[in-house]
Amino acid sequence: MIAEKKKAFNAFAAKKGLRSTRQREVILDIFLSTHEHLSIEELYLKVRASNPGIGQATVYRTLKLFVEAGLARELTLSDGHTRYEHQMAGEHHDHLICLNCNAIIEFEDETIERLQKEIAERHGFKLVTHKMQLCGICPSCRKAAIEKVS
Amino acid sequence: MIAEKKKAFNAFAAKKGLRSTRQREVILDIFLSTHEHLSIEELYLKVRASNPGIGQATVYRTLKLFVEAGLARELTLSDGHTRYEHQMAGEHHDHLICLNCNAIIEFEDETIERLQKEIAERHGFKLVTHKMQLCGICPSCRKAAIEKVS
DNA sequence: TCATTATTGAAAATGATTTTCAAAGTTTCT
DNA sequence: AGAAACTTTGAAAATCATTTTCAATAATGA
Ligand SMILES: [Zn+2]
Ligand SMILES: [Zn+2]
Ligand SMILES: [Zn+2]
Ligand SMILES: [Zn+2]
């Protein structure tokens, strides 16, 4: 799994004539070892913990490469911090986000995806991608809110 | 229509103890006179054209008030410029956006809205709002692309 | 090895938005 | 109306995520 993605990145790098550097390997390892929707800042801190010396700019630059290589997806929630998550070819999901605690739940809904395509077609658009975020209050925050009242 | 919205804003301002100022009236008039998804910059330029002297900060502050008052909706597309559009109670639409020319088409789809609610419920969330943008290539950009090839 | 070219880190730049603050304006009370 | 109390304003400064710059360093291929 991780090895495959590394291979995929190397293939991308080779095709693009990118050089293989320690920094990119470290950042790729750390990115692949996470399972959350991490911000650059969080990623940078993780990187720096094991590899002081790697700069933020390199983390910014490298994550953009991962997106280009199809390994990562950029998420822009409304907190002003760009986040990255794993992306595998052919897979897709959208997000349910708690407005209170920022918890993120992933979901897929084929019917919605199909309807989106239909809407685009109806307007003559060729659909390339979409962004969908459902924002609400998660179960534990709801419970906490109820307890506070009573 | 416009008069109603002005009344609504005045009611909001009164309830909040806001003072009525020339700047806010001017900005509200200009905002209500538009029918697009305008960025603050665009709005500021329009305001300044008839009222030099009104500062950007005031435009920023005032548009936030309109959102709070329920008259405006903030849109964050991916070009780094926050945009505002009219919002009327009980109405809702989402956007189809051309990745090439940035054209914005509005649409509503009740089935999607219902499914979103169901997804949220299935995960125990209380749905508060959502963001959905379909990104693609609009008819005229598609045509232009085809002509370029042939 | 050497020449070429890409990458890096630190610091500076950018650019949208927010904050600061003194001056100006609005409201309230007398 | 006049004065005190409080809000709003504009200009400039500050903020803050991200991007760019650039000289130094590293990777590549001949
Ligand atoms: Zn929560
Ligand atoms: Zn996700
Ligand atoms: Zn277009
Ligand atoms: Zn719209």
mmCIF file of C-alpha atoms (C1' of nucleotides) and ligand atoms in Angstrom:
data_model
loop_
_atom_site.group_PDB
_atom_site.id
_atom_site.type_symbol
_atom_site.label_atom_id
_atom_site.label_comp_id
_atom_site.label_asym_id
_atom_site.label_seq_id
_atom_site.Cartn_x
_atom_site.Cartn_y
_atom_site.Cartn_z
ATOM 1 C CA MET A 1 0.000 0.000 0.000
ATOM 2 C CA ILE A 2 2.526 2.538 1.154
ATOM 3 C CA ALA A 3 5.166 0.962 -1.051
ATOM 4 C CA GLU A 4 2.838 1.245 -4.020
ATOM 5 C CA LYS A 5 2.283 4.901 -3.423
ATOM 6 C CA LYS A 6 5.952 5.503 -3.103
ATOM 7 C CA LYS A 7 6.436 3.761 -6.376
ATOM 8 C CA ALA A 8 3.714 5.886 -7.906
ATOM 9 C CA PHE A 9 5.414 9.039 -6.700
ATOM 10 C CA ASN A 10 8.751 7.898 -8.023
ATOM 11 C CA ALA A 11 7.193 7.187 -11.381
ATOM 12 C CA PHE A 12 5.673 10.654 -11.398
ATOM 13 C CA ALA A 13 8.981 12.200 -10.384
ATOM 14 C CA ALA A 14 10.831 10.324 -13.084
ATOM 15 C CA LYS A 15 8.353 11.399 -15.727
ATOM 16 C CA LYS A 16 8.655 14.992 -14.597
ATOM 17 C CA GLY A 17 12.425 14.901 -14.336
ATOM 18 C CA LEU A 18 12.320 15.622 -10.607
ATOM 19 C CA ARG A 19 15.327 14.656 -8.528
ATOM 20 C CA SER A 20 15.001 12.375 -5.578
ATOM 21 C CA THR A 21 15.925 14.055 -2.374
ATOM 22 C CA ARG A 22 15.994 13.103 1.269
ATOM 23 C CA GLN A 23 13.476 15.832 2.057
ATOM 24 C CA ARG A 24 10.902 14.503 -0.356
ATOM 25 C CA GLU A 25 11.319 10.987 0.933
ATOM 26 C CA VAL A 26 10.919 12.050 4.519
ATOM 27 C CA ILE A 27 7.858 14.128 3.773
ATOM 28 C CA LEU A 28 6.295 11.353 1.718
ATOM 29 C CA ASP A 29 6.905 8.809 4.492
ATOM 30 C CA ILE A 30 5.367 11.042 7.080
ATOM 31 C CA PHE A 31 2.433 11.995 4.901
ATOM 32 C CA LEU A 32 1.718 8.356 4.128
ATOM 33 C CA SER A 33 1.989 7.414 7.775
ATOM 34 C CA THR A 34 -0.870 9.726 8.742
ATOM 35 C CA HIS A 35 -4.546 8.933 8.497
ATOM 36 C CA GLU A 36 -6.087 12.290 9.093
ATOM 37 C CA HIS A 37 -6.784 15.496 7.285
ATOM 38 C CA LEU A 38 -3.612 17.270 8.253
ATOM 39 C CA SER A 39 -2.764 20.905 7.759
ATOM 40 C CA ILE A 40 0.612 21.915 6.423
ATOM 41 C CA GLU A 41 1.464 23.246 9.847
ATOM 42 C CA GLU A 42 0.715 19.890 11.480
ATOM 43 C CA LEU A 43 2.614 18.067 8.804
ATOM 44 C CA TYR A 44 5.549 20.432 9.131
ATOM 45 C CA LEU A 45 5.690 19.907 12.883
ATOM 46 C CA LYS A 46 5.687 16.144 12.415
ATOM 47 C CA VAL A 47 8.437 16.436 9.832
ATOM 48 C CA ARG A 48 10.510 18.735 11.954
ATOM 49 C CA ALA A 49 10.207 16.455 14.970
ATOM 50 C CA SER A 50 12.239 13.763 13.256
ATOM 51 C CA ASN A 51 14.061 15.976 10.798
ATOM 52 C CA PRO A 52 14.849 19.415 12.090
ATOM 53 C CA GLY A 53 16.337 21.301 9.228
ATOM 54 C CA ILE A 54 13.590 20.628 6.738
ATOM 55 C CA GLY A 55 11.935 23.951 6.054
ATOM 56 C CA GLN A 56 8.287 24.873 5.790
ATOM 57 C CA ALA A 57 8.677 26.014 2.209
ATOM 58 C CA THR A 58 9.810 22.536 1.280
ATOM 59 C CA VAL A 59 6.764 21.040 2.930
ATOM 60 C CA TYR A 60 4.509 23.416 1.039
ATOM 61 C CA ARG A 61 6.261 22.669 -2.222
ATOM 62 C CA THR A 62 6.299 18.934 -1.688
ATOM 63 C CA LEU A 63 2.644 18.609 -0.803
ATOM 64 C CA LYS A 64 1.765 20.406 -4.002
ATOM 65 C CA LEU A 65 3.800 17.801 -5.832
ATOM 66 C CA PHE A 66 1.872 15.030 -4.113
ATOM 67 C CA VAL A 67 -1.348 16.563 -5.329
ATOM 68 C CA GLU A 68 0.039 16.786 -8.838
ATOM 69 C CA ALA A 69 1.129 13.174 -8.603
ATOM 70 C CA GLY A 70 -2.377 12.162 -7.600
ATOM 71 C CA LEU A 71 -1.393 10.922 -4.135
ATOM 72 C CA ALA A 72 -2.948 13.713 -2.160
ATOM 73 C CA ARG A 73 -6.035 15.822 -2.200
ATOM 74 C CA GLU A 74 -6.132 19.378 -0.960
ATOM 75 C CA LEU A 75 -9.037 20.278 1.304
ATOM 76 C CA THR A 76 -10.004 23.806 2.110
ATOM 77 C CA LEU A 77 -12.229 23.918 5.116
ATOM 78 C CA SER A 78 -13.198 27.282 6.450
ATOM 79 C CA ASP A 79 -10.493 27.652 9.075
ATOM 80 C CA GLY A 80 -7.965 29.185 6.742
ATOM 81 C CA HIS A 81 -5.607 26.210 6.918
ATOM 82 C CA THR A 82 -5.221 24.110 3.810
ATOM 83 C CA ARG A 83 -5.305 20.431 4.630
ATOM 84 C CA TYR A 84 -4.147 17.368 2.747
ATOM 85 C CA GLU A 85 -5.468 13.848 2.761
ATOM 86 C CA HIS A 86 -4.616 10.654 0.971
ATOM 87 C CA GLN A 87 -6.072 10.211 -2.459
ATOM 88 C CA MET A 88 -6.081 6.984 -4.364
ATOM 89 C CA ALA A 89 -6.966 6.732 -8.011
ATOM 90 C CA GLY A 90 -10.648 5.978 -8.542
ATOM 91 C CA GLU A 91 -11.649 6.612 -4.956
ATOM 92 C CA HIS A 92 -13.589 9.563 -3.770
ATOM 93 C CA HIS A 93 -15.374 10.770 -0.706
ATOM 94 C CA ASP A 94 -16.863 13.941 0.678
ATOM 95 C CA HIS A 95 -16.916 15.317 4.212
ATOM 96 C CA LEU A 96 -19.238 15.866 7.104
ATOM 97 C CA ILE A 97 -17.734 18.436 9.451
ATOM 98 C CA CYS A 98 -18.635 19.406 12.994
ATOM 99 C CA LEU A 99 -18.889 23.160 13.323
ATOM 100 C CA ASN A 100 -18.176 22.845 17.016
ATOM 101 C CA CYS A 101 -15.231 20.476 17.391
ATOM 102 C CA ASN A 102 -14.063 20.284 13.770
ATOM 103 C CA ALA A 103 -14.403 16.518 13.648
ATOM 104 C CA ILE A 104 -14.371 15.259 10.069
ATOM 105 C CA ILE A 105 -16.344 12.243 8.887
ATOM 106 C CA GLU A 106 -15.955 10.874 5.393
ATOM 107 C CA PHE A 107 -18.832 9.600 3.289
ATOM 108 C CA GLU A 108 -19.660 8.589 -0.230
ATOM 109 C CA ASP A 109 -23.009 8.805 -1.917
ATOM 110 C CA GLU A 110 -23.364 7.473 -5.403
ATOM 111 C CA THR A 111 -26.768 8.956 -5.940
ATOM 112 C CA ILE A 112 -25.516 12.450 -5.213
ATOM 113 C CA GLU A 113 -22.526 11.914 -7.468
ATOM 114 C CA ARG A 114 -24.783 10.809 -10.270
ATOM 115 C CA LEU A 115 -27.134 13.747 -9.781
ATOM 116 C CA GLN A 116 -24.199 16.130 -9.831
ATOM 117 C CA LYS A 117 -23.110 14.756 -13.165
ATOM 118 C CA GLU A 118 -26.644 15.120 -14.482
ATOM 119 C CA ILE A 119 -26.903 18.713 -13.319
ATOM 120 C CA ALA A 120 -23.629 19.569 -15.006
ATOM 121 C CA GLU A 121 -24.746 17.927 -18.215
ATOM 122 C CA ARG A 122 -28.077 19.672 -18.134
ATOM 123 C CA HIS A 123 -26.153 22.966 -18.163
ATOM 124 C CA GLY A 124 -23.779 21.835 -20.860
ATOM 125 C CA PHE A 125 -20.824 21.622 -18.490
ATOM 126 C CA LYS A 126 -18.213 18.929 -18.563
ATOM 127 C CA LEU A 127 -17.892 18.087 -14.871
ATOM 128 C CA VAL A 128 -14.281 17.909 -13.720
ATOM 129 C CA THR A 129 -14.555 17.822 -9.959
ATOM 130 C CA HIS A 130 -16.706 19.004 -7.110
ATOM 131 C CA LYS A 131 -16.510 20.156 -3.555
ATOM 132 C CA MET A 132 -19.151 19.143 -1.075
ATOM 133 C CA GLN A 133 -19.022 19.652 2.651
ATOM 134 C CA LEU A 134 -21.905 19.053 4.996
ATOM 135 C CA CYS A 135 -21.518 21.212 8.068
ATOM 136 C CA GLY A 136 -23.333 20.490 11.290
ATOM 137 C CA ILE A 137 -23.071 19.372 14.873
ATOM 138 C CA CYS A 138 -21.656 15.950 15.588
ATOM 139 C CA PRO A 139 -23.306 13.468 17.961
ATOM 140 C CA SER A 140 -20.983 14.122 20.880
ATOM 141 C CA CYS A 141 -21.238 17.885 20.602
ATOM 142 C CA ARG A 142 -25.021 17.578 20.439
ATOM 143 C CA LYS A 143 -25.021 15.482 23.562
ATOM 144 C CA ALA A 144 -22.729 17.933 25.327
ATOM 145 C CA ALA A 145 -25.008 20.811 24.355
ATOM 146 C CA ILE A 146 -28.053 19.016 25.729
ATOM 147 C CA GLU A 147 -26.329 18.229 29.010
ATOM 148 C CA LYS A 148 -25.323 21.827 29.461
ATOM 149 C CA VAL A 149 -28.950 22.951 29.269
ATOM 150 C CA SER A 150 -30.381 20.473 31.723
ATOM 151 C CA MET B 1 -37.874 43.951 -2.858
ATOM 152 C CA ILE B 2 -34.934 46.226 -2.271
ATOM 153 C CA ALA B 3 -36.975 48.299 0.123
ATOM 154 C CA GLU B 4 -37.867 45.158 2.066
ATOM 155 C CA LYS B 5 -34.255 44.207 2.418
ATOM 156 C CA LYS B 6 -33.349 47.638 3.570
ATOM 157 C CA LYS B 7 -36.077 47.393 6.135
ATOM 158 C CA ALA B 8 -34.761 44.019 7.192
ATOM 159 C CA PHE B 9 -31.289 45.436 7.645
ATOM 160 C CA ASN B 10 -32.595 48.369 9.617
ATOM 161 C CA ALA B 11 -34.495 46.014 11.884
ATOM 162 C CA PHE B 12 -31.343 43.998 12.402
ATOM 163 C CA ALA B 13 -29.327 47.136 13.083
ATOM 164 C CA ALA B 14 -31.884 48.373 15.559
ATOM 165 C CA LYS B 15 -31.946 45.077 17.401
ATOM 166 C CA LYS B 16 -28.151 45.094 17.562
ATOM 167 C CA GLY B 17 -27.919 48.707 18.610
ATOM 168 C CA LEU B 18 -26.014 49.680 15.467
ATOM 169 C CA ARG B 19 -26.022 53.272 14.368
ATOM 170 C CA SER B 20 -27.207 54.298 10.974
ATOM 171 C CA THR B 21 -24.503 55.822 8.874
ATOM 172 C CA ARG B 22 -24.180 57.114 5.355
ATOM 173 C CA GLN B 23 -21.503 54.524 4.583
ATOM 174 C CA ARG B 24 -23.711 51.606 5.475
ATOM 175 C CA GLU B 25 -26.562 52.963 3.409
ATOM 176 C CA VAL B 26 -24.350 53.480 0.404
ATOM 177 C CA ILE B 27 -22.835 50.027 0.664
ATOM 178 C CA LEU B 28 -26.227 48.404 1.133
ATOM 179 C CA ASP B 29 -27.648 50.244 -1.890
ATOM 180 C CA ILE B 30 -24.757 49.202 -4.068
ATOM 181 C CA PHE B 31 -24.779 45.635 -2.833
ATOM 182 C CA LEU B 32 -28.505 45.342 -3.470
ATOM 183 C CA SER B 33 -28.126 46.866 -6.925
ATOM 184 C CA THR B 34 -25.807 44.071 -8.066
ATOM 185 C CA HIS B 35 -26.858 40.676 -9.339
ATOM 186 C CA GLU B 36 -23.582 38.851 -9.381
ATOM 187 C CA HIS B 37 -21.220 37.110 -7.050
ATOM 188 C CA LEU B 38 -19.030 40.084 -6.299
ATOM 189 C CA SER B 39 -15.741 40.112 -4.484
ATOM 190 C CA ILE B 40 -15.049 42.704 -1.839
ATOM 191 C CA GLU B 41 -12.582 44.303 -4.193
ATOM 192 C CA GLU B 42 -15.219 44.664 -6.908
ATOM 193 C CA LEU B 43 -17.728 45.950 -4.424
ATOM 194 C CA TYR B 44 -15.219 48.400 -3.002
ATOM 195 C CA LEU B 45 -14.437 49.752 -6.458
ATOM 196 C CA LYS B 46 -18.123 50.225 -7.168
ATOM 197 C CA VAL B 47 -18.568 51.994 -3.854
ATOM 198 C CA ARG B 48 -15.562 54.187 -4.356
ATOM 199 C CA ALA B 49 -16.692 55.192 -7.818
ATOM 200 C CA SER B 50 -19.689 57.044 -6.437
ATOM 201 C CA ASN B 51 -18.354 57.662 -2.951
ATOM 202 C CA PRO B 52 -14.658 58.216 -2.799
ATOM 203 C CA GLY B 53 -13.753 58.445 0.836
ATOM 204 C CA ILE B 54 -15.384 55.210 1.924
ATOM 205 C CA GLY B 55 -12.600 52.887 2.987
ATOM 206 C CA GLN B 56 -12.040 49.223 2.249
ATOM 207 C CA ALA B 57 -12.165 48.327 5.904
ATOM 208 C CA THR B 58 -15.672 49.700 6.073
ATOM 209 C CA VAL B 59 -16.706 47.592 3.105
ATOM 210 C CA TYR B 60 -15.258 44.491 4.756
ATOM 211 C CA ARG B 61 -16.958 45.288 8.031
ATOM 212 C CA THR B 62 -20.271 46.114 6.444
ATOM 213 C CA LEU B 63 -20.488 43.008 4.305
ATOM 214 C CA LYS B 64 -19.933 40.926 7.403
ATOM 215 C CA LEU B 65 -22.861 42.705 8.945
ATOM 216 C CA PHE B 66 -25.013 41.888 5.924
ATOM 217 C CA VAL B 67 -24.177 38.236 6.379
ATOM 218 C CA GLU B 68 -25.062 38.442 10.031
ATOM 219 C CA ALA B 69 -28.301 40.161 9.124
ATOM 220 C CA GLY B 70 -29.141 37.328 6.735
ATOM 221 C CA LEU B 71 -29.069 39.495 3.604
ATOM 222 C CA ALA B 72 -25.865 38.160 2.138
ATOM 223 C CA ARG B 73 -24.091 34.890 1.738
ATOM 224 C CA GLU B 74 -20.334 34.576 1.678
ATOM 225 C CA LEU B 75 -18.900 32.368 -1.048
ATOM 226 C CA THR B 76 -15.381 31.108 -1.034
ATOM 227 C CA LEU B 77 -14.378 29.904 -4.425
ATOM 228 C CA SER B 78 -10.834 28.832 -4.934
ATOM 229 C CA ASP B 79 -9.440 32.086 -6.213
ATOM 230 C CA GLY B 80 -8.671 33.522 -2.816
ATOM 231 C CA HIS B 81 -11.255 36.294 -3.072
ATOM 232 C CA THR B 82 -14.244 36.074 -0.808
ATOM 233 C CA ARG B 83 -17.415 36.865 -2.684
ATOM 234 C CA TYR B 84 -20.850 37.899 -1.544
ATOM 235 C CA GLU B 85 -24.222 37.268 -3.059
ATOM 236 C CA HIS B 86 -27.786 38.070 -2.106
ATOM 237 C CA GLN B 87 -29.450 35.729 0.308
ATOM 238 C CA MET B 88 -33.129 35.698 1.041
ATOM 239 C CA ALA B 89 -34.634 33.771 3.901
ATOM 240 C CA GLY B 90 -35.772 30.323 2.860
ATOM 241 C CA GLU B 91 -34.023 30.354 -0.485
ATOM 242 C CA HIS B 92 -30.973 28.377 -1.340
ATOM 243 C CA HIS B 93 -28.892 27.423 -4.327
ATOM 244 C CA ASP B 94 -25.533 25.901 -5.111
ATOM 245 C CA HIS B 95 -23.019 26.699 -7.843
ATOM 246 C CA LEU B 96 -21.626 25.311 -11.023
ATOM 247 C CA ILE B 97 -18.346 27.004 -11.820
ATOM 248 C CA CYS B 98 -16.289 27.051 -14.986
ATOM 249 C CA LEU B 99 -12.674 26.261 -14.221
ATOM 250 C CA ASN B 100 -11.637 28.113 -17.339
ATOM 251 C CA CYS B 101 -13.557 31.398 -17.385
ATOM 252 C CA ASN B 102 -14.921 31.412 -13.819
ATOM 253 C CA ALA B 103 -18.510 31.711 -14.995
ATOM 254 C CA ILE B 104 -20.925 30.886 -12.190
ATOM 255 C CA ILE B 105 -24.263 29.194 -12.742
ATOM 256 C CA GLU B 106 -26.727 28.720 -9.910
ATOM 257 C CA PHE B 107 -28.813 25.615 -9.435
ATOM 258 C CA GLU B 108 -31.032 23.925 -6.898
ATOM 259 C CA ASP B 109 -31.619 20.230 -6.509
ATOM 260 C CA GLU B 110 -34.091 19.070 -3.942
ATOM 261 C CA THR B 111 -33.088 15.457 -4.177
ATOM 262 C CA ILE B 112 -29.491 16.255 -3.337
ATOM 263 C CA GLU B 113 -30.590 18.474 -0.473
ATOM 264 C CA ARG B 114 -32.722 15.672 0.916
ATOM 265 C CA LEU B 115 -29.945 13.124 0.563
ATOM 266 C CA GLN B 116 -27.552 15.455 2.342
ATOM 267 C CA LYS B 117 -29.925 15.696 5.247
ATOM 268 C CA GLU B 118 -30.243 11.919 5.332
ATOM 269 C CA ILE B 119 -26.497 11.412 5.295
ATOM 270 C CA ALA B 120 -26.070 13.822 8.174
ATOM 271 C CA GLU B 121 -28.802 12.077 10.156
ATOM 272 C CA ARG B 122 -27.332 8.677 9.466
ATOM 273 C CA HIS B 123 -24.136 9.888 11.150
ATOM 274 C CA GLY B 124 -25.987 11.483 14.039
ATOM 275 C CA PHE B 125 -25.195 15.011 12.891
ATOM 276 C CA LYS B 126 -27.576 17.912 13.025
ATOM 277 C CA LEU B 127 -27.077 19.480 9.609
ATOM 278 C CA VAL B 128 -26.641 23.235 9.772
ATOM 279 C CA THR B 129 -25.436 24.140 6.313
ATOM 280 C CA HIS B 130 -23.484 22.802 3.394
ATOM 281 C CA LYS B 131 -21.147 23.865 0.645
ATOM 282 C CA MET B 132 -21.416 22.327 -2.767
ATOM 283 C CA GLN B 133 -19.637 23.492 -5.875
ATOM 284 C CA LEU B 134 -19.572 21.614 -9.130
ATOM 285 C CA CYS B 135 -16.452 22.536 -11.069
ATOM 286 C CA GLY B 136 -16.134 21.934 -14.770
ATOM 287 C CA ILE B 137 -15.931 23.482 -18.196
ATOM 288 C CA CYS B 138 -18.813 25.599 -19.390
ATOM 289 C CA PRO B 139 -20.402 25.214 -22.816
ATOM 290 C CA SER B 140 -18.659 28.160 -24.427
ATOM 291 C CA CYS B 141 -15.229 27.196 -23.104
ATOM 292 C CA ARG B 142 -15.813 23.643 -24.359
ATOM 293 C CA LYS B 143 -16.708 24.953 -27.776
ATOM 294 C CA ALA B 144 -13.660 27.213 -27.812
ATOM 295 C CA ALA B 145 -11.436 24.288 -26.857
ATOM 296 C CA ILE B 146 -12.833 22.149 -29.660
ATOM 297 C CA GLU B 147 -12.347 24.893 -32.231
ATOM 298 C CA LYS B 148 -8.756 25.343 -31.170
ATOM 299 C CA VAL B 149 -7.996 21.690 -31.870
ATOM 300 C CA SER B 150 -9.568 21.502 -35.305
ATOM 301 C "C1'" DT C 1 35.266 14.245 -11.790
ATOM 302 C "C1'" DC C 2 32.985 18.166 -13.766
ATOM 303 C "C1'" DA C 3 29.408 20.761 -15.646
ATOM 304 C "C1'" DT C 4 24.638 21.345 -15.517
ATOM 305 C "C1'" DT C 5 20.494 21.872 -13.470
ATOM 306 C "C1'" DA C 6 17.210 21.147 -9.598
ATOM 307 C "C1'" DT C 7 16.366 21.685 -4.803
ATOM 308 C "C1'" DT C 8 16.700 23.624 -0.460
ATOM 309 C "C1'" DG C 9 16.181 26.785 3.741
ATOM 310 C "C1'" DA C 10 15.935 31.292 5.467
ATOM 311 C "C1'" DA C 11 14.299 35.350 4.929
ATOM 312 C "C1'" DA C 12 11.642 38.569 2.371
ATOM 313 C "C1'" DA C 13 7.578 39.366 -0.245
ATOM 314 C "C1'" DT C 14 2.764 38.931 -1.144
ATOM 315 C "C1'" DG C 15 -1.900 39.734 -0.634
ATOM 316 C "C1'" DA C 16 -6.306 39.201 1.511
ATOM 317 C "C1'" DT C 17 -8.258 40.320 5.648
ATOM 318 C "C1'" DT C 18 -8.262 42.272 10.378
ATOM 319 C "C1'" DT C 19 -6.974 45.371 13.853
ATOM 320 C "C1'" DT C 20 -5.674 49.757 15.850
ATOM 321 C "C1'" DC C 21 -6.560 54.278 17.056
ATOM 322 C "C1'" DA C 22 -7.548 59.026 16.825
ATOM 323 C "C1'" DA C 23 -10.911 61.798 14.671
ATOM 324 C "C1'" DA C 24 -15.615 62.262 13.252
ATOM 325 C "C1'" DG C 25 -20.345 61.026 13.656
ATOM 326 C "C1'" DT C 26 -24.586 59.360 16.101
ATOM 327 C "C1'" DT C 27 -27.563 58.852 19.981
ATOM 328 C "C1'" DT C 28 -29.224 59.890 24.516
ATOM 329 C "C1'" DC C 29 -29.998 62.677 28.301
ATOM 330 C "C1'" DT C 30 -30.639 67.031 30.265
ATOM 331 C "C1'" DA D 1 -29.707 72.844 21.614
ATOM 332 C "C1'" DG D 2 -25.513 71.235 24.222
ATOM 333 C "C1'" DA D 3 -22.819 67.881 26.296
ATOM 334 C "C1'" DA D 4 -21.618 63.373 27.586
ATOM 335 C "C1'" DA D 5 -21.456 58.597 26.066
ATOM 336 C "C1'" DC D 6 -20.718 55.606 22.815
ATOM 337 C "C1'" DT D 7 -20.117 53.909 17.874
ATOM 338 C "C1'" DT D 8 -18.173 54.166 13.450
ATOM 339 C "C1'" DT D 9 -14.850 55.460 10.284
ATOM 340 C "C1'" DG D 10 -10.490 55.730 7.307
ATOM 341 C "C1'" DA D 11 -5.736 55.193 7.037
ATOM 342 C "C1'" DA D 12 -2.183 52.844 8.241
ATOM 343 C "C1'" DA D 13 -0.194 49.032 10.557
ATOM 344 C "C1'" DA D 14 -0.556 44.310 11.764
ATOM 345 C "C1'" DT D 15 -1.605 39.545 10.843
ATOM 346 C "C1'" DC D 16 -1.002 35.316 8.864
ATOM 347 C "C1'" DA D 17 -1.010 31.678 5.405
ATOM 348 C "C1'" DT D 18 1.348 31.011 1.469
ATOM 349 C "C1'" DT D 19 4.736 32.060 -2.228
ATOM 350 C "C1'" DT D 20 8.877 33.799 -3.943
ATOM 351 C "C1'" DT D 21 13.725 34.951 -3.963
ATOM 352 C "C1'" DC D 22 18.306 33.752 -3.937
ATOM 353 C "C1'" DA D 23 22.653 32.002 -2.623
ATOM 354 C "C1'" DA D 24 24.235 27.652 -1.105
ATOM 355 C "C1'" DT D 25 23.907 22.756 -1.597
ATOM 356 C "C1'" DA D 26 22.877 18.478 -3.780
ATOM 357 C "C1'" DA D 27 21.681 15.298 -7.596
ATOM 358 C "C1'" DT D 28 22.403 13.855 -12.220
ATOM 359 C "C1'" DG D 29 24.635 12.409 -16.331
ATOM 360 C "C1'" DA D 30 28.542 12.798 -19.467
HETATM 361 ZN ZN ZN E 1 -18.301 18.031 17.307
HETATM 362 ZN ZN ZN E 2 -11.346 12.884 3.716
HETATM 363 ZN ZN ZN E 3 -16.035 28.887 -19.151
HETATM 364 ZN ZN ZN E 4 -25.138 32.190 -6.201
#
